[in-house]
PDB file of C-alpha atoms in Angstrom:
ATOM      1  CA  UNK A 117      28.298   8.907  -2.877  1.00  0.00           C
ATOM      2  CA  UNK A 118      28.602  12.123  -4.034  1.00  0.00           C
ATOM      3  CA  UNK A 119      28.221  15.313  -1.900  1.00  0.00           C
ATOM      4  CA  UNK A 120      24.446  16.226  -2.483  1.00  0.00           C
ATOM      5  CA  UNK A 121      23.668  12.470  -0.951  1.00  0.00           C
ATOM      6  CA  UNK A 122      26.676  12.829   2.099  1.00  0.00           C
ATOM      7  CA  UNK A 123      24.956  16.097   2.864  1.00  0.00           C
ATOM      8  CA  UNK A 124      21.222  14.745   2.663  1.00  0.00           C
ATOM      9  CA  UNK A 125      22.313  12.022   5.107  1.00  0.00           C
ATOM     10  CA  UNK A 126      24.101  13.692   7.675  1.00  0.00           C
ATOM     11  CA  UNK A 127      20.873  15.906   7.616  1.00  0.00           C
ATOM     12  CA  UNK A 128      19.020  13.257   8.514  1.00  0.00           C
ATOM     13  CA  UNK A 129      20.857  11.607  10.898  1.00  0.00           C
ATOM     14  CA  UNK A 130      21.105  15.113  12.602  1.00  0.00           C
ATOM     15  CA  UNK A 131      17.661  15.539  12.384  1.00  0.00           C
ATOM     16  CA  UNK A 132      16.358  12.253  13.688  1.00  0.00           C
ATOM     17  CA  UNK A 133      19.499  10.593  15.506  1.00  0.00           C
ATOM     18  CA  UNK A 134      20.835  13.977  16.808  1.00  0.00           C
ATOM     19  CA  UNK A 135      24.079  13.599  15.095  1.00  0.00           C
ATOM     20  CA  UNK A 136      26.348  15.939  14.062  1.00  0.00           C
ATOM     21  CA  UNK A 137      29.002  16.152  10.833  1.00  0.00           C
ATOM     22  CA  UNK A 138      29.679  19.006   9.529  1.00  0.00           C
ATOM     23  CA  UNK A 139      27.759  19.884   6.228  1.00  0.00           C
ATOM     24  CA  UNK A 140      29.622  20.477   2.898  1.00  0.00           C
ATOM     25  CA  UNK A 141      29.404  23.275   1.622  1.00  0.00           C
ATOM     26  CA  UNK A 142      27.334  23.639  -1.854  1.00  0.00           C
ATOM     27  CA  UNK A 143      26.357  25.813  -4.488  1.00  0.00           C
ATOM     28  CA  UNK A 144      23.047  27.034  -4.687  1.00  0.00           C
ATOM     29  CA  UNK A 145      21.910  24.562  -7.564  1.00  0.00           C
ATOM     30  CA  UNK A 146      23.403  21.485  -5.578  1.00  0.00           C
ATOM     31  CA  UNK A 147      20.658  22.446  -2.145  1.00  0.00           C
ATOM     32  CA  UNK A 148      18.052  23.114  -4.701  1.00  0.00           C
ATOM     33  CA  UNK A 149      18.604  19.570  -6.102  1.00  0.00           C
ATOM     34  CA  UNK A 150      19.031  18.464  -2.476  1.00  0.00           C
ATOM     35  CA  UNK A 151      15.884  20.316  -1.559  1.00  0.00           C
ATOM     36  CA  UNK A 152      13.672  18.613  -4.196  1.00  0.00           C
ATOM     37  CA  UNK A 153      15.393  15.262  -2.720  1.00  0.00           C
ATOM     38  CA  UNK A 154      14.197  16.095   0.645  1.00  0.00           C
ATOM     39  CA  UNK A 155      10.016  16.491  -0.647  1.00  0.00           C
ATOM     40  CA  UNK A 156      10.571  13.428  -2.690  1.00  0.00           C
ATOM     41  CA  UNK A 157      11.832  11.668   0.360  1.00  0.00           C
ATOM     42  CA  UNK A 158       8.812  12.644   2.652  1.00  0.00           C
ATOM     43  CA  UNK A 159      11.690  13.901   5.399  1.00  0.00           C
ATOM     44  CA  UNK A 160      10.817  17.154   5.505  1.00  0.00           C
ATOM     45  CA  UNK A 161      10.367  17.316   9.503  1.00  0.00           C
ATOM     46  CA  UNK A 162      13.350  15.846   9.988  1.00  0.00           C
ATOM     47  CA  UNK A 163      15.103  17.335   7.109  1.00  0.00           C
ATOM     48  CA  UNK A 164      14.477  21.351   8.867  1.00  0.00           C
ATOM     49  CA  UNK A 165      15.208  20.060  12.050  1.00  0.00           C
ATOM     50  CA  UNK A 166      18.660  18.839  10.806  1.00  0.00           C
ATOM     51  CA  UNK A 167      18.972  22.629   9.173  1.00  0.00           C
ATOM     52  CA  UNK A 168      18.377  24.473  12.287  1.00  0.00           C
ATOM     53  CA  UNK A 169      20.999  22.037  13.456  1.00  0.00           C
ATOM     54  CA  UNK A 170      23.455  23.493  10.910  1.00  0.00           C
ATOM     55  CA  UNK A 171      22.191  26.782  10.963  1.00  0.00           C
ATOM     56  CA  UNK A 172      25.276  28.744  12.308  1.00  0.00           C
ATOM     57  CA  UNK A 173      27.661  25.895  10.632  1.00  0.00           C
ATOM     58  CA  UNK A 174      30.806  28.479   9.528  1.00  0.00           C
ATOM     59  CA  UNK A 175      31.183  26.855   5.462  1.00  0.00           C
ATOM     60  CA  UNK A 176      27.860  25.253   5.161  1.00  0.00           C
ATOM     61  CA  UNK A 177      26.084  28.620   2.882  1.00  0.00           C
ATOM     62  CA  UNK A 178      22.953  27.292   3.942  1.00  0.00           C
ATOM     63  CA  UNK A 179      19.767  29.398   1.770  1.00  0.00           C
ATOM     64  CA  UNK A 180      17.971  31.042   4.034  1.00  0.00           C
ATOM     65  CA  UNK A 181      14.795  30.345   1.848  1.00  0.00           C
ATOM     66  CA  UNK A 182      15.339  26.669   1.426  1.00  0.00           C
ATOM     67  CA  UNK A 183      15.063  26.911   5.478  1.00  0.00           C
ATOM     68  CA  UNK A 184      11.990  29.255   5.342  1.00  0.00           C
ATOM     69  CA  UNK A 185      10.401  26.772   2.519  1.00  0.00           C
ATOM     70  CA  UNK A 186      10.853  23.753   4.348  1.00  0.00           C
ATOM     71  CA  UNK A 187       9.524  25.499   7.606  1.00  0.00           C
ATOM     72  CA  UNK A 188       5.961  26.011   5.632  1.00  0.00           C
ATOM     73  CA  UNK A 189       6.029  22.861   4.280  1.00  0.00           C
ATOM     74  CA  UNK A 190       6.710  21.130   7.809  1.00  0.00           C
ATOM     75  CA  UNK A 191       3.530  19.549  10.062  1.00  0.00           C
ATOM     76  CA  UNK A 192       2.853  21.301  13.224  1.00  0.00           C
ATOM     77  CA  UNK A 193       4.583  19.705  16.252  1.00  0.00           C
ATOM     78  CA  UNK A 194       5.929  16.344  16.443  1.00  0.00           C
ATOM     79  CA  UNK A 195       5.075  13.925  13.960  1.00  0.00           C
ATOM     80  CA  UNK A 196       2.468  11.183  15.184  1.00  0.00           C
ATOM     81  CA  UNK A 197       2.787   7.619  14.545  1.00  0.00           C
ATOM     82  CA  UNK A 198       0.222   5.980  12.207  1.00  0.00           C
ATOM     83  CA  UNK A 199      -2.693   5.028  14.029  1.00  0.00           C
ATOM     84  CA  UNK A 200      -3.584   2.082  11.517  1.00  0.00           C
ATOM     85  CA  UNK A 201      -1.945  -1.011  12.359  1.00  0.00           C
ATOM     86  CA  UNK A 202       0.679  -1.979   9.549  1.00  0.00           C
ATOM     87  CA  UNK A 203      -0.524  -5.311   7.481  1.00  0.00           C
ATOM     88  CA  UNK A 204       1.008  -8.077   5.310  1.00  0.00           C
ATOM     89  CA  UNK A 205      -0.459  -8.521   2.088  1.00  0.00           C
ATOM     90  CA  UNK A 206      -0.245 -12.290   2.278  1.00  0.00           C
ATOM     91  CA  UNK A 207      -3.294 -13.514   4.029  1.00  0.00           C
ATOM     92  CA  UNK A 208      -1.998 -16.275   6.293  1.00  0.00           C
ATOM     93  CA  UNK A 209       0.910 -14.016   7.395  1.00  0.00           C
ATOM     94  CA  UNK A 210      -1.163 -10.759   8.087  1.00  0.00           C
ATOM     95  CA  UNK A 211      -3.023 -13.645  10.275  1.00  0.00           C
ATOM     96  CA  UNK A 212      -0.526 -14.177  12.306  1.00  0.00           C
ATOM     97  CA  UNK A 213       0.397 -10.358  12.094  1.00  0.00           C
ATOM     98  CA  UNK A 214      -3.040  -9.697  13.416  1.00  0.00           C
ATOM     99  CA  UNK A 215      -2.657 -12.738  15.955  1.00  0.00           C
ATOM    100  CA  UNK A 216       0.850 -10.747  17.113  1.00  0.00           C
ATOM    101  CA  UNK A 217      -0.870  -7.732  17.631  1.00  0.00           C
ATOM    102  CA  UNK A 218      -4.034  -8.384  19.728  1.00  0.00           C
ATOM    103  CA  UNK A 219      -2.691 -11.495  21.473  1.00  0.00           C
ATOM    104  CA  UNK A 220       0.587  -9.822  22.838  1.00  0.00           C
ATOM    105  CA  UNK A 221      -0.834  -7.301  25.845  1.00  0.00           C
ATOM    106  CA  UNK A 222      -2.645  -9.833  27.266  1.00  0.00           C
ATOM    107  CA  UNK A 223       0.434 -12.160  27.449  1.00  0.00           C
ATOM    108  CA  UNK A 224       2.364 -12.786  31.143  1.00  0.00           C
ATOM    109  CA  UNK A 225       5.639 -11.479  29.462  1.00  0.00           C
ATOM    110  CA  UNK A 226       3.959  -9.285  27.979  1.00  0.00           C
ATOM    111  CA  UNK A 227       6.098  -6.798  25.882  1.00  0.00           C
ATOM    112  CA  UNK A 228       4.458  -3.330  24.024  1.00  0.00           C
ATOM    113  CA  UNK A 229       7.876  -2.459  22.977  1.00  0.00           C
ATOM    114  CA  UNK A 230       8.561  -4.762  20.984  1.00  0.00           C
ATOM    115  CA  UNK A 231       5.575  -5.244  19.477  1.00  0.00           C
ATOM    116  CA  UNK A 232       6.104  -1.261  18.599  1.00  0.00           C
ATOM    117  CA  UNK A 233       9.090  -2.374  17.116  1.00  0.00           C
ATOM    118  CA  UNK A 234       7.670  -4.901  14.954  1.00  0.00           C
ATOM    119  CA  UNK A 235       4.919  -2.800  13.892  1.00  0.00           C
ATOM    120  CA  UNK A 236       7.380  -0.274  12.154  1.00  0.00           C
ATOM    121  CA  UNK A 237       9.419  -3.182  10.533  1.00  0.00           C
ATOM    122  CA  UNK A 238       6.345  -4.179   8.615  1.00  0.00           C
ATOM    123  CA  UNK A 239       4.776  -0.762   7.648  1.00  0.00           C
ATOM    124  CA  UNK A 240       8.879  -0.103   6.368  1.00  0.00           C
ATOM    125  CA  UNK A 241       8.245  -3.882   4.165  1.00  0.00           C
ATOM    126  CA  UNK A 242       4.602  -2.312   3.296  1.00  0.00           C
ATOM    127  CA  UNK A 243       6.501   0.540   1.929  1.00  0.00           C
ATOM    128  CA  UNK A 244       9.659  -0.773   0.619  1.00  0.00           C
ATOM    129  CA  UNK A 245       7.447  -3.142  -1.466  1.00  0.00           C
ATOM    130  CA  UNK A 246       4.856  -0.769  -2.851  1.00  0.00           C
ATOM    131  CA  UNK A 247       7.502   2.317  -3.008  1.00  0.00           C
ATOM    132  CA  UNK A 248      10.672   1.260  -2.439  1.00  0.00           C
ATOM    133  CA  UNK A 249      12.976   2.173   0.631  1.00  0.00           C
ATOM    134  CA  UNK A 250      11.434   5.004   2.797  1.00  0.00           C
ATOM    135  CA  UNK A 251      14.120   6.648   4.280  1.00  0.00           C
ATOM    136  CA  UNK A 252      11.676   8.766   6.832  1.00  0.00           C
ATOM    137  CA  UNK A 253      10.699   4.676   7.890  1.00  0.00           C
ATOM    138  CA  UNK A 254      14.370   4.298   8.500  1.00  0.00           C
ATOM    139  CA  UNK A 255      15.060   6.745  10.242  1.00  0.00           C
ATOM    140  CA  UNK A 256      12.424   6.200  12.445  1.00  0.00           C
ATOM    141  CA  UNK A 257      13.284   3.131  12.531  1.00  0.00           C
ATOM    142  CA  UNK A 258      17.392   4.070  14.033  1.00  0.00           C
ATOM    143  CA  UNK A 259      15.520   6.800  16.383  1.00  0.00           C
ATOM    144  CA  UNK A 260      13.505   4.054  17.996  1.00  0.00           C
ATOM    145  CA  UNK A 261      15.997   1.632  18.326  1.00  0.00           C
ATOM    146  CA  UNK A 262      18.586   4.641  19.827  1.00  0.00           C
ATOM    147  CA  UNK A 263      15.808   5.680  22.491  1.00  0.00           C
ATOM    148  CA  UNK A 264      13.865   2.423  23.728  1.00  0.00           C
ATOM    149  CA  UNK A 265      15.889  -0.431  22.217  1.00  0.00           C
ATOM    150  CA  UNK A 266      17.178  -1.055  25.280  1.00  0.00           C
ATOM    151  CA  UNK A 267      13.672  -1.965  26.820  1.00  0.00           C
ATOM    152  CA  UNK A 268      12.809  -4.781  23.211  1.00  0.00           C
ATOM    153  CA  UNK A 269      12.769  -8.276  24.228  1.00  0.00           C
ATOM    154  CA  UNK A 270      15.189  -9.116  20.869  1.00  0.00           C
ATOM    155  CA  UNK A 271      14.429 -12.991  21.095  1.00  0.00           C
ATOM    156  CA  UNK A 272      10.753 -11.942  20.434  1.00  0.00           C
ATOM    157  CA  UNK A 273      11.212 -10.351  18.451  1.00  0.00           C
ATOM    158  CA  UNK A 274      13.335 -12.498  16.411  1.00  0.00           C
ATOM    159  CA  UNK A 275      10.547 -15.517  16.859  1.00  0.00           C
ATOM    160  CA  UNK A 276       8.430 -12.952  15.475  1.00  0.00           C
ATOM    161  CA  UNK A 277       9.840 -12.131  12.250  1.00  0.00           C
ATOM    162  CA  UNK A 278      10.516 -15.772  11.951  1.00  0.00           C
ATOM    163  CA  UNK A 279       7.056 -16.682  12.178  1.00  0.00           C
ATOM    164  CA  UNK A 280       5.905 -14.120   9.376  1.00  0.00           C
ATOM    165  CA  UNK A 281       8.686 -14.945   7.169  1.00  0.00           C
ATOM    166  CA  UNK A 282      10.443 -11.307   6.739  1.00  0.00           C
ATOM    167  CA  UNK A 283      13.451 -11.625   8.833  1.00  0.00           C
ATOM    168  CA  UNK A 284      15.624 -10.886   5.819  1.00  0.00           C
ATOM    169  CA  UNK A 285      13.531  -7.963   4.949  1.00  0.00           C
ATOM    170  CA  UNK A 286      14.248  -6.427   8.671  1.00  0.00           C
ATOM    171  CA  UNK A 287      17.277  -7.405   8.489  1.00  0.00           C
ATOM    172  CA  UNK A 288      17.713  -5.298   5.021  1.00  0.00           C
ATOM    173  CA  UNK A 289      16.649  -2.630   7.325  1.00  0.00           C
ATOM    174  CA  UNK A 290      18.725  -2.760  10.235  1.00  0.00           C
ATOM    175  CA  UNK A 291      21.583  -3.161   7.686  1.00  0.00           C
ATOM    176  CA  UNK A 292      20.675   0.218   6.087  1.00  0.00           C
ATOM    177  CA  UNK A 293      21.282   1.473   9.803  1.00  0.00           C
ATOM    178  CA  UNK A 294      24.427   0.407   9.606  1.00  0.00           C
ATOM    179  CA  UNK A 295      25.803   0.830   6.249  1.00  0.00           C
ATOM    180  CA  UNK A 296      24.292   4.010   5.683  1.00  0.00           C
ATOM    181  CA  UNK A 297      23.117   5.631   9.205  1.00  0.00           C
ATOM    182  CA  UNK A 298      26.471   4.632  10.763  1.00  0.00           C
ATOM    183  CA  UNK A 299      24.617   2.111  13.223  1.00  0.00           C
ATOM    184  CA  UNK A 300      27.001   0.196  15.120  1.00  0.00           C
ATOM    185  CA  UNK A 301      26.156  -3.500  14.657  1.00  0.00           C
ATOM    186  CA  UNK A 302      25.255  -4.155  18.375  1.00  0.00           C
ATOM    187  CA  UNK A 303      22.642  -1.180  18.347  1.00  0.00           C
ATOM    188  CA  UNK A 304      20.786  -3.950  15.350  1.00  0.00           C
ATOM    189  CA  UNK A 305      20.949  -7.460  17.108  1.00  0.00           C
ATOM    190  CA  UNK A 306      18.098  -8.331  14.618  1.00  0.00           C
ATOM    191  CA  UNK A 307      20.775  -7.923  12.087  1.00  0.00           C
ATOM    192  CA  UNK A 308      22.877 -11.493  11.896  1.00  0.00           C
ATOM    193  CA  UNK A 309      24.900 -10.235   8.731  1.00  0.00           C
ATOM    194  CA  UNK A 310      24.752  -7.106   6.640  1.00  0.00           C
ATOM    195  CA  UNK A 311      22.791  -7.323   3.589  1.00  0.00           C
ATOM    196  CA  UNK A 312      25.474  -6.862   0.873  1.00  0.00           C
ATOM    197  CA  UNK A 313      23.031  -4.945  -1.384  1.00  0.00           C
ATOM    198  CA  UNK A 314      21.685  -2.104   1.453  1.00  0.00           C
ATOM    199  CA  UNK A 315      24.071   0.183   0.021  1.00  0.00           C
ATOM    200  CA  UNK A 316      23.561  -0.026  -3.310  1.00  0.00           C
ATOM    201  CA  UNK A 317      19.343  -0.084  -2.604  1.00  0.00           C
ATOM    202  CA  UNK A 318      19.529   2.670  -0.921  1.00  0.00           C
ATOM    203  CA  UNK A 319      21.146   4.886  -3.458  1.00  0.00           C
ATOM    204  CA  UNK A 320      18.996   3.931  -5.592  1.00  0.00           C
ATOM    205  CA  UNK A 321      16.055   4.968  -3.904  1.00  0.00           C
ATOM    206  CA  UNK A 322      17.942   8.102  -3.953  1.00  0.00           C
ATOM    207  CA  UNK A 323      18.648   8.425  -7.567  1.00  0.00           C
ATOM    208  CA  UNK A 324      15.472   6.880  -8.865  1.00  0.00           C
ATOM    209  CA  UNK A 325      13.233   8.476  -6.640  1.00  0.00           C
ATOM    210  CA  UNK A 326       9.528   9.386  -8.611  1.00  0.00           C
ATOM    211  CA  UNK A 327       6.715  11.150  -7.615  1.00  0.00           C
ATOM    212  CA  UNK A 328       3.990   9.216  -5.616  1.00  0.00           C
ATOM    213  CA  UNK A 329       2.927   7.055  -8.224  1.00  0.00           C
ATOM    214  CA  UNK A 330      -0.491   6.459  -6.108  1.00  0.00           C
ATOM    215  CA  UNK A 331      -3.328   8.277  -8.796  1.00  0.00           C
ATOM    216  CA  UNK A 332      -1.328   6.005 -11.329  1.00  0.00           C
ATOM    217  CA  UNK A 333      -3.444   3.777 -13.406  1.00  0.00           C
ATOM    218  CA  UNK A 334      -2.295   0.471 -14.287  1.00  0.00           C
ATOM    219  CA  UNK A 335      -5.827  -0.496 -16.042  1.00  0.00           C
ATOM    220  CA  UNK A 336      -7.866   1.991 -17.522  1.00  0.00           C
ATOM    221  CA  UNK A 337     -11.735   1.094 -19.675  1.00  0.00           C
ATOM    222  CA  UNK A 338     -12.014   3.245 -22.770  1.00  0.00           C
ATOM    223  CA  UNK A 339     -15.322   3.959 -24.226  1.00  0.00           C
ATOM    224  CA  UNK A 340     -15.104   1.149 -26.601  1.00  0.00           C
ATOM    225  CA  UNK A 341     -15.327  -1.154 -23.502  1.00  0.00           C
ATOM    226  CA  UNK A 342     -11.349  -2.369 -24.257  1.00  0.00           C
ATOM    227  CA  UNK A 343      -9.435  -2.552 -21.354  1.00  0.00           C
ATOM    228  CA  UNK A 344      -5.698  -0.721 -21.588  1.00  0.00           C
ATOM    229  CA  UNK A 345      -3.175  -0.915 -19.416  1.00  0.00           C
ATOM    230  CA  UNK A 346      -0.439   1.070 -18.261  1.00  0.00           C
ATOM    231  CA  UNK A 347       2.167  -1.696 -19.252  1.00  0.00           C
ATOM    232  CA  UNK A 348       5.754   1.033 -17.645  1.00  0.00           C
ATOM    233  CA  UNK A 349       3.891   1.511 -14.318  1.00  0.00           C
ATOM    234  CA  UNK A 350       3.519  -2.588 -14.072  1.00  0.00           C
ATOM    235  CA  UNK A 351       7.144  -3.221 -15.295  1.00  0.00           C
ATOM    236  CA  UNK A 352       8.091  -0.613 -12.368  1.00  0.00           C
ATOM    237  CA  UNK A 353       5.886  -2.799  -9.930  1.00  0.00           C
ATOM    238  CA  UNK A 354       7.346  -5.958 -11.255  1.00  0.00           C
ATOM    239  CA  UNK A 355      11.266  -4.982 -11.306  1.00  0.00           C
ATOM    240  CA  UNK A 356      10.526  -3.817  -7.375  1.00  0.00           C
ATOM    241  CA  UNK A 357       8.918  -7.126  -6.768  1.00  0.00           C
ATOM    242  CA  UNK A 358      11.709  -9.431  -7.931  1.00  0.00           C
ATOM    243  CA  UNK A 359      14.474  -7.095  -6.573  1.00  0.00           C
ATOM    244  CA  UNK A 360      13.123  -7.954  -3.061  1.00  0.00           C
ATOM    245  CA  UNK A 361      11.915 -11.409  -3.790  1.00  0.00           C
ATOM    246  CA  UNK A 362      14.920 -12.782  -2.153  1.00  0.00           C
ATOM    247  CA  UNK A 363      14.224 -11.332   0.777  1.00  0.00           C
ATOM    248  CA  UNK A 364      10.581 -11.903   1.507  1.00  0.00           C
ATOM    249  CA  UNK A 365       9.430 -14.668  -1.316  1.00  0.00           C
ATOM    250  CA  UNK A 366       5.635 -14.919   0.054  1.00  0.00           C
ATOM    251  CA  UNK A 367       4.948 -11.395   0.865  1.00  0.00           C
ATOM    252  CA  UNK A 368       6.726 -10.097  -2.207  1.00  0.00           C
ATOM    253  CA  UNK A 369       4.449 -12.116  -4.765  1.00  0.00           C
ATOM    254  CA  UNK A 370       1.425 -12.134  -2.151  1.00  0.00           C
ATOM    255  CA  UNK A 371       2.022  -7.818  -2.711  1.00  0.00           C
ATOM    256  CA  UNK A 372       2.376  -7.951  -6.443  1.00  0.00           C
ATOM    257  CA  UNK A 373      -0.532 -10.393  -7.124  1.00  0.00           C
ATOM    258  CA  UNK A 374      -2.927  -8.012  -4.769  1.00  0.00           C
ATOM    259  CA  UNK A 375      -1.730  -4.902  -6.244  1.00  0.00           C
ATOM    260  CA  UNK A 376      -2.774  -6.556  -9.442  1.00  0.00           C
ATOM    261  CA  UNK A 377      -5.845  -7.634  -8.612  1.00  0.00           C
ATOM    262  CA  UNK A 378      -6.706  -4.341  -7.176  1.00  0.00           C
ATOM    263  CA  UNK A 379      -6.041  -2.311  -9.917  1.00  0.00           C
ATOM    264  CA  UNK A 380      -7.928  -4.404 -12.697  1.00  0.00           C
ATOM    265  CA  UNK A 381     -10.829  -4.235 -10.422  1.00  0.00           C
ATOM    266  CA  UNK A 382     -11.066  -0.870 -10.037  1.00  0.00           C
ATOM    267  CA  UNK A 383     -10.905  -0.134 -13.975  1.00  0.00           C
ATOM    268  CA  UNK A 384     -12.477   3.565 -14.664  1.00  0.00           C
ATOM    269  CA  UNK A 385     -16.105   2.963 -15.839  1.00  0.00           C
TER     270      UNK A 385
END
């Protein structure tokens, strides 16, 4: 890992874990790359917060305007969780998903936590799937688990991911808490063994990261009535999909085959 990526990461983990490691310092080019690393990455809350951390750090030669940039780019106040319930592209899964969801405050063990907790493991597989790894999910991910993990009911959680097939997906992301984040394994009891690939996934995020491919077309109508389509946007979709197949079979092609199906149907008129 080279120092632009130790740097980003102790950032975040300052930021959202309240850790601290001293930053290395860099030249100016190396926190501009790091900078444009930190919009691609959607961490830019967390990212300042992590700065102000490090503000007064003695060899860190932090620029000033990368701070003030990132402070006008931030949202106001504490970021809000997504009010839309996460969902599984597979039909019979998001069933049960939906089942989860509504059924679980009315039960006599009844636990909100947890089902908090599962609800950010599948909008990280929603993302991871259609993106790749969101570190911001992550992250959020380690903060919950450092500041009400002791209050999730683990074995229900465990049933849970069971039932909708994506324990090895969670499990990818508890591992990335550890391997990457520093997690200690008992702060992850989701995670039975570390996913020997977490590492090397989440550098790549890193290293490969794109713009938000979301205005992308993937099947576009010309005049003529033929139908084109954007044939590197669906190798990208279909390298993601088997790179993760392993670790959630029926979501992964249930994701793929929707995203298909989406975008030939909404072919430009």
């Amino acid at each position: 890992m080279d120092i632009i990526k130790r740097n980003f990461f102790r950032l975040l983990r300052s930021g959202a874990l309240n850790e601290y490691e001293d930053l290395e310092p860099m030249s100016a080019f190396k926190w501009n790359r790091m900078f444009e690393m930190i919009k691609a990455q959607g961490v830019v809350d967390m990212a300042l917060k992590g700065l102000k951390n490090h503000t007064f750090d003695a060899n860190a030669n932090i620029p000033r305007h990368l701070i003030d940039e990132l402070g006008a780019m931030a949202s106001d106040g504490e970021n809000k969780p997504n009010a839309a319930l996460p969902q599984l592209s597979n039909r019979f899964l998001n069933k049960r998903l939906k089942k989860i969801q509504t059924s679980e405050r009315h039960q006599m063990d009844a636990s909100m936590t947890t089902l908090d907790l599962l609800n950010i493991i599948v909008r990280n597989v929603e993302q991871i799937l259609n993106r790749g790894i969101s570190l911001k999910g992550i992250a959020e991910l380690g903060s919950f688990l450092r500041t009400r993990g002791d209050k999730v009911d683990f074995v229900k959680l465990e049933n849970w991911l069971n039932h909708l097939h994506i324990e090895r997906m969670a499990q990818l992301e508890g591992s990335i808490l550890i391997d990457v984040f520093e997690f200690e394994p008992a702060e992850v009891p989701f995670v039975k063994n570390v996913e020997k690939q977490a590492y090397a996934l989440t550098l790549r995020t890193l290293t490969h990261t794109e713009e938000d491919t979301a205005k992308e077309w993937h099947f576009r109508q010309d005049k003529t009535g033929f139908v084109h389509n954007n044939s590197a946007q669906l190798r990208r979709n279909l390298r993601r999909s088997i790179r993760y197949i392993d670790y959630a079979p029926l979501e992964t092609a249930s994701n793929f085959i929707n995203n298909f199906a989406k975008n030939l149907s909404e072919i430009e008129e």
